[in-house]
Coordinates of C-alpha atoms and ligand atoms in Angstrom, one line a residue:
M1 CA 28.7 1.4 -14.6
S2 CA 27.8 -0.1 -17.6
D3 CA 27.3 1.8 -21.3
D4 CA 23.6 1.4 -21.3
Q5 CA 22.7 2.5 -18.0
H6 CA 20.0 5.1 -18.6
I7 CA 19.9 8.3 -17.1
P8 CA 17.4 8.5 -14.5
A9 CA 14.8 11.0 -15.1
P10 CA 15.2 14.3 -12.7
L11 CA 12.7 14.5 -10.1
R12 CA 9.6 17.2 -11.0
L13 CA 7.0 18.4 -9.0
F14 CA 4.0 20.6 -9.1
N15 CA 4.4 23.6 -7.3
S16 CA 1.2 25.4 -5.9
L17 CA 2.9 28.6 -5.5
T18 CA 4.1 28.8 -9.1
R19 CA 1.0 26.6 -10.4
S20 CA 3.5 25.1 -12.4
I21 CA 5.8 21.9 -12.7
E22 CA 9.5 22.6 -11.5
A23 CA 12.6 20.5 -11.3
F24 CA 13.3 19.9 -7.7
A25 CA 16.7 21.2 -6.4
P26 CA 17.3 20.9 -2.9
I27 CA 18.5 23.7 -1.1
E28 CA 21.0 21.6 0.5
E29 CA 23.2 19.1 -1.4
N30 CA 21.3 15.8 -1.5
H31 CA 19.0 16.5 1.3
A32 CA 15.4 17.0 1.0
R33 CA 13.6 18.8 4.0
V34 CA 9.8 18.2 4.1
Y35 CA 7.1 19.7 6.5
S36 CA 3.7 18.2 6.3
C37 CA 0.8 19.8 8.1
G38 CA -0.7 17.2 10.5
P39 CA -4.0 16.4 12.1
T40 CA -5.8 18.1 14.6
V41 CA -6.3 15.3 17.1
Y42 CA -9.9 16.2 18.5
N43 CA -11.6 13.1 16.7
Y44 CA -10.7 10.4 14.4
Q45 CA -9.0 11.0 11.1
H46 CA -11.5 10.0 8.0
I47 CA -9.7 8.4 5.0
G48 CA -10.1 11.7 3.3
N49 CA -7.4 12.9 5.6
M50 CA -5.5 9.7 5.5
R51 CA -5.3 10.4 1.7
A52 CA -3.3 13.5 2.6
Y53 CA -0.7 11.3 4.5
V54 CA -0.6 8.7 1.7
F55 CA 0.4 11.5 -0.4
A56 CA 3.3 13.0 1.9
D57 CA 4.5 9.6 2.5
T58 CA 4.6 8.6 -1.4
L59 CA 6.5 12.1 -1.8
G60 CA 9.0 11.0 0.8
R61 CA 9.3 7.6 -0.6
T62 CA 10.0 8.9 -4.1
L63 CA 12.8 11.4 -2.7
A64 CA 14.5 8.5 -1.0
F65 CA 14.1 6.4 -4.1
K66 CA 15.7 9.3 -6.2
G67 CA 18.6 9.1 -3.3
Y68 CA 18.0 12.1 -1.8
R69 CA 18.6 12.0 2.3
L70 CA 15.1 13.0 3.7
T71 CA 14.3 14.7 6.8
H72 CA 10.4 14.7 7.1
V73 CA 8.4 16.7 9.9
I74 CA 4.7 16.1 10.7
N75 CA 3.0 18.1 13.2
I76 CA 0.4 17.3 15.5
T77 CA -2.1 20.1 16.5
D78 CA -3.2 19.7 20.0
V79 CA -4.2 23.1 20.4
G80 CA -5.4 26.3 18.4
H81 CA -7.0 24.9 15.7
L82 CA -10.5 26.8 15.6
T83 CA -13.8 25.1 14.0
S84 CA -13.3 27.4 11.1
D85 CA -10.0 27.7 9.3
A86 CA -10.9 31.4 8.7
D87 CA -10.0 32.1 12.4
Q88 CA -13.6 31.9 14.0
G89 CA -15.4 29.8 16.3
D90 CA -14.2 27.4 19.1
D91 CA -11.0 25.7 19.5
K92 CA -11.7 22.2 18.2
M93 CA -9.7 20.6 21.1
E94 CA -11.4 22.6 24.0
K95 CA -15.0 21.8 22.4
A96 CA -14.3 18.1 22.0
A97 CA -12.9 17.7 25.3
A98 CA -16.2 19.6 26.8
A99 CA -18.5 17.5 24.5
Q100 CA -16.7 14.2 25.7
G101 CA -16.3 14.9 29.2
Q102 CA -12.7 14.3 29.2
S103 CA -9.6 16.5 29.4
A104 CA -7.9 18.3 26.3
W105 CA -4.9 16.4 27.0
D106 CA -6.4 13.0 27.2
I107 CA -8.3 13.6 23.8
A108 CA -5.0 14.7 22.2
A109 CA -3.2 11.6 23.4
F110 CA -6.2 9.3 22.4
Y111 CA -6.6 10.4 18.8
T112 CA -3.0 10.9 18.4
A113 CA -2.2 7.2 19.1
E114 CA -5.4 6.3 16.7
F115 CA -3.8 8.5 14.1
K116 CA -0.7 6.6 14.4
R117 CA -2.1 3.2 14.3
D118 CA -4.1 4.1 11.0
L119 CA -0.7 5.3 9.3
A120 CA 0.8 2.1 10.3
W121 CA -1.8 0.2 8.8
L122 CA -1.6 2.1 5.6
N123 CA 2.5 1.4 5.6
V124 CA 3.2 5.4 5.8
R125 CA 6.6 5.5 7.5
D126 CA 7.4 7.7 10.5
P127 CA 8.7 10.9 9.8
A128 CA 12.1 12.0 11.2
R129 CA 10.3 14.2 13.7
W130 CA 6.7 14.5 15.1
T131 CA 6.2 17.8 16.4
V132 CA 3.5 18.1 18.9
A133 CA 2.1 22.1 19.0
T134 CA 2.0 22.2 22.7
Q135 CA 5.6 21.3 23.1
Y136 CA 6.6 24.7 21.2
V137 CA 4.6 27.3 22.8
P138 CA 7.7 29.2 24.2
Q139 CA 9.2 29.2 20.8
M140 CA 5.8 30.5 19.4
I141 CA 5.6 33.3 21.8
E142 CA 9.1 34.3 20.9
A143 CA 8.0 34.5 17.3
A144 CA 5.1 36.6 18.3
K145 CA 7.2 38.9 19.8
Q146 CA 9.9 39.0 17.0
I147 CA 6.8 40.4 14.6
A148 CA 4.6 42.0 17.0
D149 CA 5.5 45.6 16.5
T150 CA 6.0 45.3 12.6
H151 CA 3.3 43.3 11.8
C152 CA 0.5 42.8 14.4
Y153 CA -2.1 44.8 16.5
E154 CA -3.8 43.9 19.6
L155 CA -7.4 43.5 20.4
P156 CA -9.3 42.4 23.4
S157 CA -9.3 39.0 22.0
G158 CA -5.6 38.7 21.3
L159 CA -2.8 39.6 19.0
Y160 CA -3.8 39.8 15.3
F161 CA -1.9 39.8 12.0
D162 CA -2.0 42.8 9.6
V163 CA -2.0 40.9 6.2
S164 CA -1.4 44.5 4.6
T165 CA 2.1 44.6 6.2
V166 CA 3.3 41.8 3.8
A167 CA 3.5 41.8 0.2
D168 CA 1.1 39.7 -1.9
Y169 CA -0.9 38.3 0.9
G170 CA -2.7 35.3 -0.6
H171 CA -0.6 34.9 -3.6
L172 CA -0.8 31.2 -2.9
A173 CA -4.3 31.0 -2.8
R174 CA -4.8 33.4 -6.1
A175 CA -8.3 34.4 -4.7
V176 CA -7.9 36.5 -1.9
T177 CA -9.4 40.0 -2.0
E178 CA -10.5 42.3 1.1
E179 CA -13.5 40.0 0.9
G180 CA -11.6 36.9 1.0
E181 CA -13.5 33.6 0.1
G182 CA -16.7 35.1 1.5
R183 CA -15.2 35.5 4.9
I184 CA -17.1 37.2 7.5
D185 CA -15.5 39.6 9.8
E186 CA -16.9 38.5 13.1
V187 CA -14.0 40.0 15.2
E188 CA -14.6 43.5 16.1
G189 CA -11.6 46.0 15.5
K190 CA -10.1 43.6 12.8
R191 CA -8.4 46.1 10.3
H192 CA -8.8 43.6 7.3
A193 CA -11.2 40.6 7.1
A194 CA -8.1 38.1 6.3
D195 CA -6.2 39.5 9.4
F196 CA -5.9 36.5 11.7
A197 CA -5.1 35.8 15.3
I198 CA -1.7 34.6 16.0
W199 CA -2.3 34.5 20.0
R200 CA -5.6 34.1 21.4
R201 CA -6.3 35.8 24.7
T202 CA -8.5 33.5 26.8
P203 CA -11.6 35.7 27.4
Q204 CA -12.0 37.5 31.0
G205 CA -13.6 35.0 33.8
E206 CA -12.9 32.0 31.6
T207 CA -10.2 29.4 31.7
R208 CA -9.0 27.2 29.2
Q209 CA -7.5 23.7 29.8
M210 CA -4.7 24.3 27.4
E211 CA -3.4 28.1 28.1
W212 CA -0.1 29.8 28.6
D213 CA 1.1 33.3 29.8
S214 CA 2.0 35.6 27.1
P215 CA 2.7 39.3 26.8
W216 CA -0.6 39.5 25.3
G217 CA -2.3 37.8 28.2
R218 CA -3.2 34.3 29.2
G219 CA -4.0 32.3 26.2
A220 CA -3.3 29.8 23.4
P221 CA -1.2 30.2 20.0
G222 CA -3.2 30.4 17.0
W223 CA -3.0 27.4 14.5
H224 CA -1.3 29.0 11.6
L225 CA 1.5 30.4 13.9
E226 CA 2.1 26.8 15.1
C227 CA 3.1 25.4 11.8
S228 CA 5.4 28.5 11.1
V229 CA 7.1 28.0 14.0
M230 CA 7.3 24.2 14.2
S231 CA 8.7 24.1 10.6
R232 CA 11.2 27.0 11.0
V233 CA 12.5 25.4 14.3
E234 CA 13.0 21.7 12.8
L235 CA 14.2 22.6 9.6
G236 CA 15.4 26.0 9.0
L237 CA 13.8 28.7 6.9
P238 CA 13.7 28.1 3.9
F239 CA 13.3 24.4 3.5
D240 CA 12.4 22.2 0.5
I241 CA 8.8 21.3 0.3
H242 CA 5.6 21.8 2.3
T243 CA 2.5 19.8 1.9
G244 CA -1.0 19.5 3.1
G245 CA -4.5 19.2 1.4
I246 CA -5.8 21.5 -0.9
D247 CA -8.1 23.5 1.4
H248 CA -4.9 24.6 3.2
R249 CA -3.9 26.4 -0.1
E250 CA -6.9 28.7 0.6
I251 CA -6.2 30.1 4.2
H252 CA -3.8 28.2 6.3
H253 CA -1.1 28.3 4.0
P254 CA -0.9 31.8 3.2
N255 CA -1.3 32.7 6.7
E256 CA 1.8 30.6 7.4
I257 CA 3.3 32.3 4.3
A258 CA 2.7 35.8 5.5
Q259 CA 4.1 35.0 8.9
N260 CA 7.3 33.4 7.2
Q261 CA 7.5 36.5 5.7
A262 CA 7.5 38.7 8.2
I263 CA 9.8 36.5 10.5
Q264 CA 12.3 36.6 7.9
G265 CA 12.0 40.2 7.2
F266 CA 12.4 41.4 10.8
D267 CA 16.1 41.5 11.0
S268 CA 16.6 43.8 7.7
N269 CA 13.4 45.6 9.0
H270 CA 11.9 45.3 5.8
G271 CA 8.3 43.8 6.1
H272 CA 7.8 43.5 2.7
L273 CA 9.8 40.5 1.4
D274 CA 8.4 39.3 -1.7
C275 CA 6.0 36.2 -1.1
A276 CA 7.2 34.0 -4.0
Q277 CA 10.9 34.2 -2.7
N278 CA 10.2 34.1 1.0
S279 CA 7.2 32.1 1.4
G280 CA 9.4 29.8 3.7
A281 CA 9.3 26.8 1.6
R282 CA 10.7 26.5 -2.2
I283 CA 7.7 24.3 -3.0
W284 CA 4.1 24.2 -1.7
M285 CA 2.3 20.9 -2.5
H286 CA -1.1 20.0 -2.1
N287 CA -3.0 16.9 -2.6
N288 CA -6.8 17.0 -4.0
F289 CA -9.8 15.5 -2.0
L290 CA -11.2 12.4 -1.6
I291 CA -14.9 12.8 -2.3
D292 CA -17.9 10.8 -2.1
R293 CA -21.3 10.9 -3.9
G294 CA -21.9 13.9 -1.5
G295 CA -18.9 16.1 -2.1
K296 CA -15.9 16.7 0.0
M297 CA -15.5 13.9 2.6
S298 CA -15.9 15.7 5.8
K299 CA -16.1 14.6 9.8
S300 CA -19.6 16.2 10.1
S301 CA -21.3 14.9 6.9
G302 CA -22.7 11.6 6.0
E303 CA -21.0 8.2 7.1
F304 CA -18.1 8.8 8.8
L305 CA -15.4 6.6 6.8
R306 CA -12.7 5.9 9.2
L307 CA -10.0 3.3 8.2
Q308 CA -11.2 1.1 10.9
L309 CA -14.7 0.9 9.3
L310 CA -13.0 -0.2 6.2
A311 CA -11.2 -3.1 8.3
D312 CA -14.5 -3.9 10.1
R313 CA -16.2 -4.8 6.6
G314 CA -13.1 -7.1 5.8
Y315 CA -11.1 -4.5 3.4
H316 CA -7.2 -4.7 4.2
P317 CA -6.2 -1.1 4.8
L318 CA -3.6 -1.5 1.9
A319 CA -6.4 -1.7 -0.3
Y320 CA -7.0 1.8 0.4
R321 CA -3.4 2.8 -0.1
L322 CA -3.7 1.3 -3.5
L323 CA -7.0 3.0 -4.4
C324 CA -5.0 6.1 -3.3
L325 CA -1.9 5.6 -5.6
Q326 CA -4.4 4.6 -8.6
A327 CA -5.3 8.2 -8.8
H328 CA -2.9 11.0 -9.2
Y329 CA -2.5 13.1 -6.2
R330 CA -3.8 16.3 -7.8
S331 CA -6.8 14.6 -8.9
E332 CA -10.1 14.5 -7.0
L333 CA -10.8 10.8 -6.1
E334 CA -14.1 9.2 -5.5
F335 CA -14.5 6.8 -2.8
S336 CA -17.0 4.1 -3.3
W337 CA -17.2 0.5 -1.9
D338 CA -17.1 -0.7 -5.5
N339 CA -13.7 1.1 -6.2
L340 CA -12.2 -0.4 -2.9
A341 CA -13.3 -3.6 -3.7
A342 CA -11.4 -3.2 -7.1
A343 CA -8.4 -1.9 -5.4
L344 CA -8.5 -5.2 -3.1
T345 CA -8.8 -7.3 -6.0
R346 CA -5.8 -5.7 -7.6
L347 CA -3.9 -5.9 -4.6
K348 CA -4.9 -9.8 -4.0
R349 CA -3.3 -10.3 -7.8
L350 CA -0.2 -8.5 -7.2
V351 CA 0.2 -10.6 -3.8
M352 CA -0.6 -13.9 -5.4
G353 CA 1.8 -13.0 -8.0
V354 CA 4.8 -11.9 -5.7
E355 CA 3.9 -15.1 -3.8
G356 CA 4.2 -17.2 -6.8
L357 CA 7.4 -15.8 -7.7
K358 CA 9.0 -16.3 -4.3
A359 CA 8.0 -19.8 -4.2
R360 CA 9.8 -20.2 -7.5
A361 CA 12.7 -18.4 -6.0
E362 CA 12.8 -20.8 -3.1
G363 CA 16.7 -21.5 -2.6
V364 CA 17.9 -18.6 -4.6
T365 CA 19.4 -15.9 -2.6
W366 CA 18.3 -12.4 -3.5
Q367 CA 18.4 -9.2 -2.0
S368 CA 17.0 -5.7 -3.2
P369 CA 20.3 -3.9 -3.9
R370 CA 20.6 0.1 -4.5
I371 CA 18.8 1.4 -7.4
D372 CA 22.1 2.8 -9.0
Y373 CA 23.4 -0.8 -8.8
L374 CA 20.2 -2.0 -10.5
R375 CA 20.5 0.8 -13.0
A376 CA 24.0 -0.7 -13.9
N377 CA 23.1 -4.4 -13.8
L378 CA 19.6 -5.2 -14.4
H379 CA 18.3 -7.7 -16.8
P380 CA 18.2 -6.0 -20.2
R381 CA 14.5 -7.3 -20.7
L382 CA 13.7 -5.7 -17.1
A383 CA 15.9 -2.5 -17.5
P384 CA 13.4 -0.4 -19.5
L385 CA 10.6 -1.4 -17.0
L386 CA 12.8 0.2 -14.4
E387 CA 13.5 3.3 -16.5
Q388 CA 9.8 3.6 -17.2
F389 CA 8.9 3.2 -13.5
E390 CA 11.4 6.1 -12.8
A391 CA 10.1 8.4 -15.0
A392 CA 6.8 8.0 -13.9
I393 CA 7.2 8.5 -10.3
A394 CA 9.8 11.7 -11.0
D395 CA 7.0 13.1 -13.2
D396 CA 5.1 14.7 -10.2
L397 CA 4.5 11.1 -8.6
M398 CA 2.6 9.7 -11.5
T399 CA 1.8 6.7 -9.4
P400 CA -1.0 5.7 -11.8
R401 CA 1.4 5.1 -14.6
A402 CA 3.8 3.4 -12.3
L403 CA 1.5 0.6 -11.2
P404 CA 1.0 -0.9 -14.3
L405 CA 4.6 -1.5 -14.5
L406 CA 4.7 -3.5 -11.4
E407 CA 2.3 -6.1 -13.0
E408 CA 4.5 -6.0 -16.4
T409 CA 7.2 -7.1 -14.2
I410 CA 5.4 -9.8 -12.3
G411 CA 4.3 -11.1 -15.7
M412 CA 7.5 -10.7 -17.6
R413 CA 8.7 -14.0 -19.0
K414 CA 12.3 -15.5 -19.5
V415 CA 13.8 -13.3 -16.9
P416 CA 15.3 -14.9 -13.9
V417 CA 13.0 -14.8 -11.1
D418 CA 15.3 -13.3 -8.4
E419 CA 15.8 -10.3 -10.8
K420 CA 12.3 -9.7 -10.9
L421 CA 11.9 -10.0 -7.3
C422 CA 14.8 -7.4 -6.9
L423 CA 13.1 -4.8 -9.2
I424 CA 9.6 -5.7 -7.7
A425 CA 11.3 -4.7 -4.1
A426 CA 12.7 -1.4 -5.4
F427 CA 9.5 -0.7 -7.0
D428 CA 7.6 -1.2 -3.8
R429 CA 9.9 1.0 -1.7
A430 CA 8.5 3.8 -3.4
L431 CA 4.8 2.6 -3.6
G432 CA 4.7 1.2 0.0
L433 CA 2.3 -1.7 -0.7
N434 CA 4.3 -4.3 1.5
L435 CA 4.3 -6.7 -1.3
L436 CA 7.4 -8.9 -0.4
T437 CA 6.0 -9.6 2.9
L438 CA 2.1 -9.4 2.6
T439 CA 0.5 -12.7 2.3
R440 CA -3.0 -14.1 0.9
A441 CA -3.9 -14.9 4.6
D442 CA -3.1 -11.2 5.5
L443 CA -5.5 -10.1 3.2
R444 CA -8.2 -12.2 4.4
V445 CA -9.7 -9.4 7.0
Q446 CA -12.6 -11.1 8.8
P447 CA -15.5 -8.7 8.8
K448 CA -16.5 -7.4 12.3
D449 CA -20.0 -8.6 12.1
A450 CA -19.0 -12.2 10.4
Q451 CA -21.0 -15.0 11.9
I452 CA -18.7 -17.7 10.8
T453 CA -14.6 -18.2 11.1
P454 CA -12.3 -19.2 8.4
E455 CA -11.7 -22.7 9.7
E456 CA -15.8 -23.3 9.9
I457 CA -15.8 -22.1 6.2
E458 CA -12.7 -24.3 4.9
A459 CA -14.3 -27.3 6.5
A460 CA -17.4 -26.9 5.1
L461 CA -15.8 -26.3 1.5
E462 CA -13.8 -29.6 2.0
R463 CA -17.1 -31.5 2.8
R464 CA -18.5 -29.9 -0.3
T465 CA -15.4 -30.6 -2.2
A466 CA -15.8 -34.6 -1.4
A467 CA -19.7 -34.6 -2.2
R468 CA -19.1 -33.3 -5.5
A469 CA -16.3 -36.0 -5.9
E470 CA -18.8 -38.4 -5.3
K471 CA -21.4 -36.9 -7.1
D472 CA -23.8 -35.9 -4.6
F473 CA -24.9 -32.7 -5.8
A474 CA -27.8 -32.3 -3.6
L475 CA -25.5 -32.3 -0.6
S476 CA -23.1 -30.0 -2.3
D477 CA -25.8 -27.4 -2.9
E478 CA -27.0 -28.0 0.4
I479 CA -23.5 -26.8 2.0
R480 CA -23.3 -24.0 -0.5
D481 CA -26.8 -22.8 0.6
S482 CA -25.9 -22.9 4.0
L483 CA -22.9 -21.0 3.5
I484 CA -24.8 -18.0 1.7
A485 CA -27.4 -18.1 4.6
R486 CA -24.3 -17.2 6.7
G487 CA -23.0 -14.6 4.4
V488 CA -20.4 -16.8 2.9
E489 CA -20.2 -16.4 -1.0
V490 CA -18.8 -19.5 -2.6
M491 CA -16.6 -18.4 -5.7
D492 CA -16.4 -21.7 -7.9
G493 CA -13.9 -21.1 -10.7
D494 CA -12.4 -18.0 -9.2
P495 CA -9.5 -17.0 -11.2
L496 CA -7.9 -15.8 -8.4
R497 CA -8.4 -19.4 -6.7
W498 CA -10.0 -17.3 -3.4
D499 CA -13.1 -19.8 -3.4
W500 CA -15.0 -17.8 -1.1
R501 CA -15.6 -14.6 0.5
L502 CA -17.6 -13.2 3.2
T503 CA -20.6 -10.8 1.9
L504 CA -21.3 -9.1 5.4
G505 CA -20.8 -5.6 6.2
Ligands
AMP1 P1 -7.3 18.2 9.7 O1 -7.1 17.4 10.8 O2 -8.6 19.0 9.4 O3 -6.2 19.5 9.7 O4 -6.7 17.8 8.3 C1 -5.8 16.8 8.2 C2 -5.4 17.0 6.6 O5 -6.2 16.2 5.8 C3 -5.0 18.2 6.0 O6 -3.8 18.1 5.1 C4 -6.3 18.4 5.3 O7 -6.0 19.3 4.0 C5 -6.6 16.9 4.6 N1 -7.9 16.8 4.4 C6 -9.1 17.1 4.7 N2 -10.3 16.7 4.0 C7 -9.4 15.9 3.0 C8 -10.2 15.1 2.0 N3 -11.4 14.9 2.2 N4 -9.6 14.5 1.2 C9 -7.9 14.7 1.3 N5 -7.6 15.3 2.1 C10 -8.2 16.0 3.0
ZN2 ZN1 0.0 23.3 9.2

């Protein structure tokens, strides 16, 4: 270790449970165990949902960057999530199956595959384990049995959790009263408005596509129970970090916490384990919403913005990842096509910068070393950039502050090109923009409605260049006008040397 090696900033994360930034100290030495609430696979995910996974991935990458071994679990909810988080309405999966005339199992398989394709497009890394709710039903029934006598009561519609049996119910949400957030108690016989079903009995005379036998009748587990059980089975209680979108801070996570308190309290028969210490995870983290002009993006309102739609309009999915990283995860982020276009331009600049460095490094072998090696051996002009980068991401994942350091590195003068590439590769391990492999050609995503191929455009532009060389400006203008008519904007003198872009979409 050289004398001037900096001491890396310790990782600090905002804990929604305490509403404060805390130093991260894993329960098991050097091992970070993280659970992220995954999608309910009854429909496509919109880009707002995808922000939650870009955030979870950035957290995982940051933990790995800081040297922790990471065990990340994301679940797939393929049963049990009702149309309202507050435990009312229909099961989203069964409803979608009925509407689309397919089996609930087929619906789940289809949208799970679509979701995973979107994750791959966004360069979100696979977790150590995907937990699929329907594969954990026996453990869910066991957990419900464990707490049934001490924390639950039965109604004709199923087994309900009595929130008054745990201390500080709703502490995470900071707002829960008997009235909840205006929740309506639609289920007759519930003791408190906030009580929730952990087992839903199939109504008499009906059959569900997804149902199992249980001591409380044939039926299906509740959504909140699923996450409590899957996180405990795969990670053990307590684990380090639980993530989800900020909407989960209000109902889903308080309910998970209540169950975790109950499950942990059973052996000693307390039932009143303190919430802060026994929530099941040390740190609860929530990403804020992606919004559009109309407010929170949702599947039921306005244009359904999927990643596929962005690609159909000619935007590379990683431009959306960059858009997310440009905002801090705890801030609302407004989506607009202009914002996305600006992120794409920034990504183009980054890719072109790195391509230039790679071209200059031809023949020089370089590889991306471990961070501790970089800390000790980096060129003195680059060392402060690494230090600042580490400080930024360690400061509750301040990616907006980290990104300009990437640009500074690309532009830094009088530094060997291979050293710059090493540092960029290290930064990109945390940011996940694929900068070392992405090319200009990759970023030219063809809009779905385009009437003209890139080859035809390039050929027309070559004819135009020849016409201009011969000072035949009439022909040059004619070619340009015909391109415009086909949806191609010719960008003479574009500083990025991009030359043209398709304006369709
Ligand atoms: P769901 O499939 O509805 O359970 O949602 C999947 C994830 O996306 C959850 O973590 C939600 O909290 C999160 N989420 C939903 N809407 C948004 C949004 N507009 N912006 C950011 N995250 C969201
Ligand atoms: Zn969950």
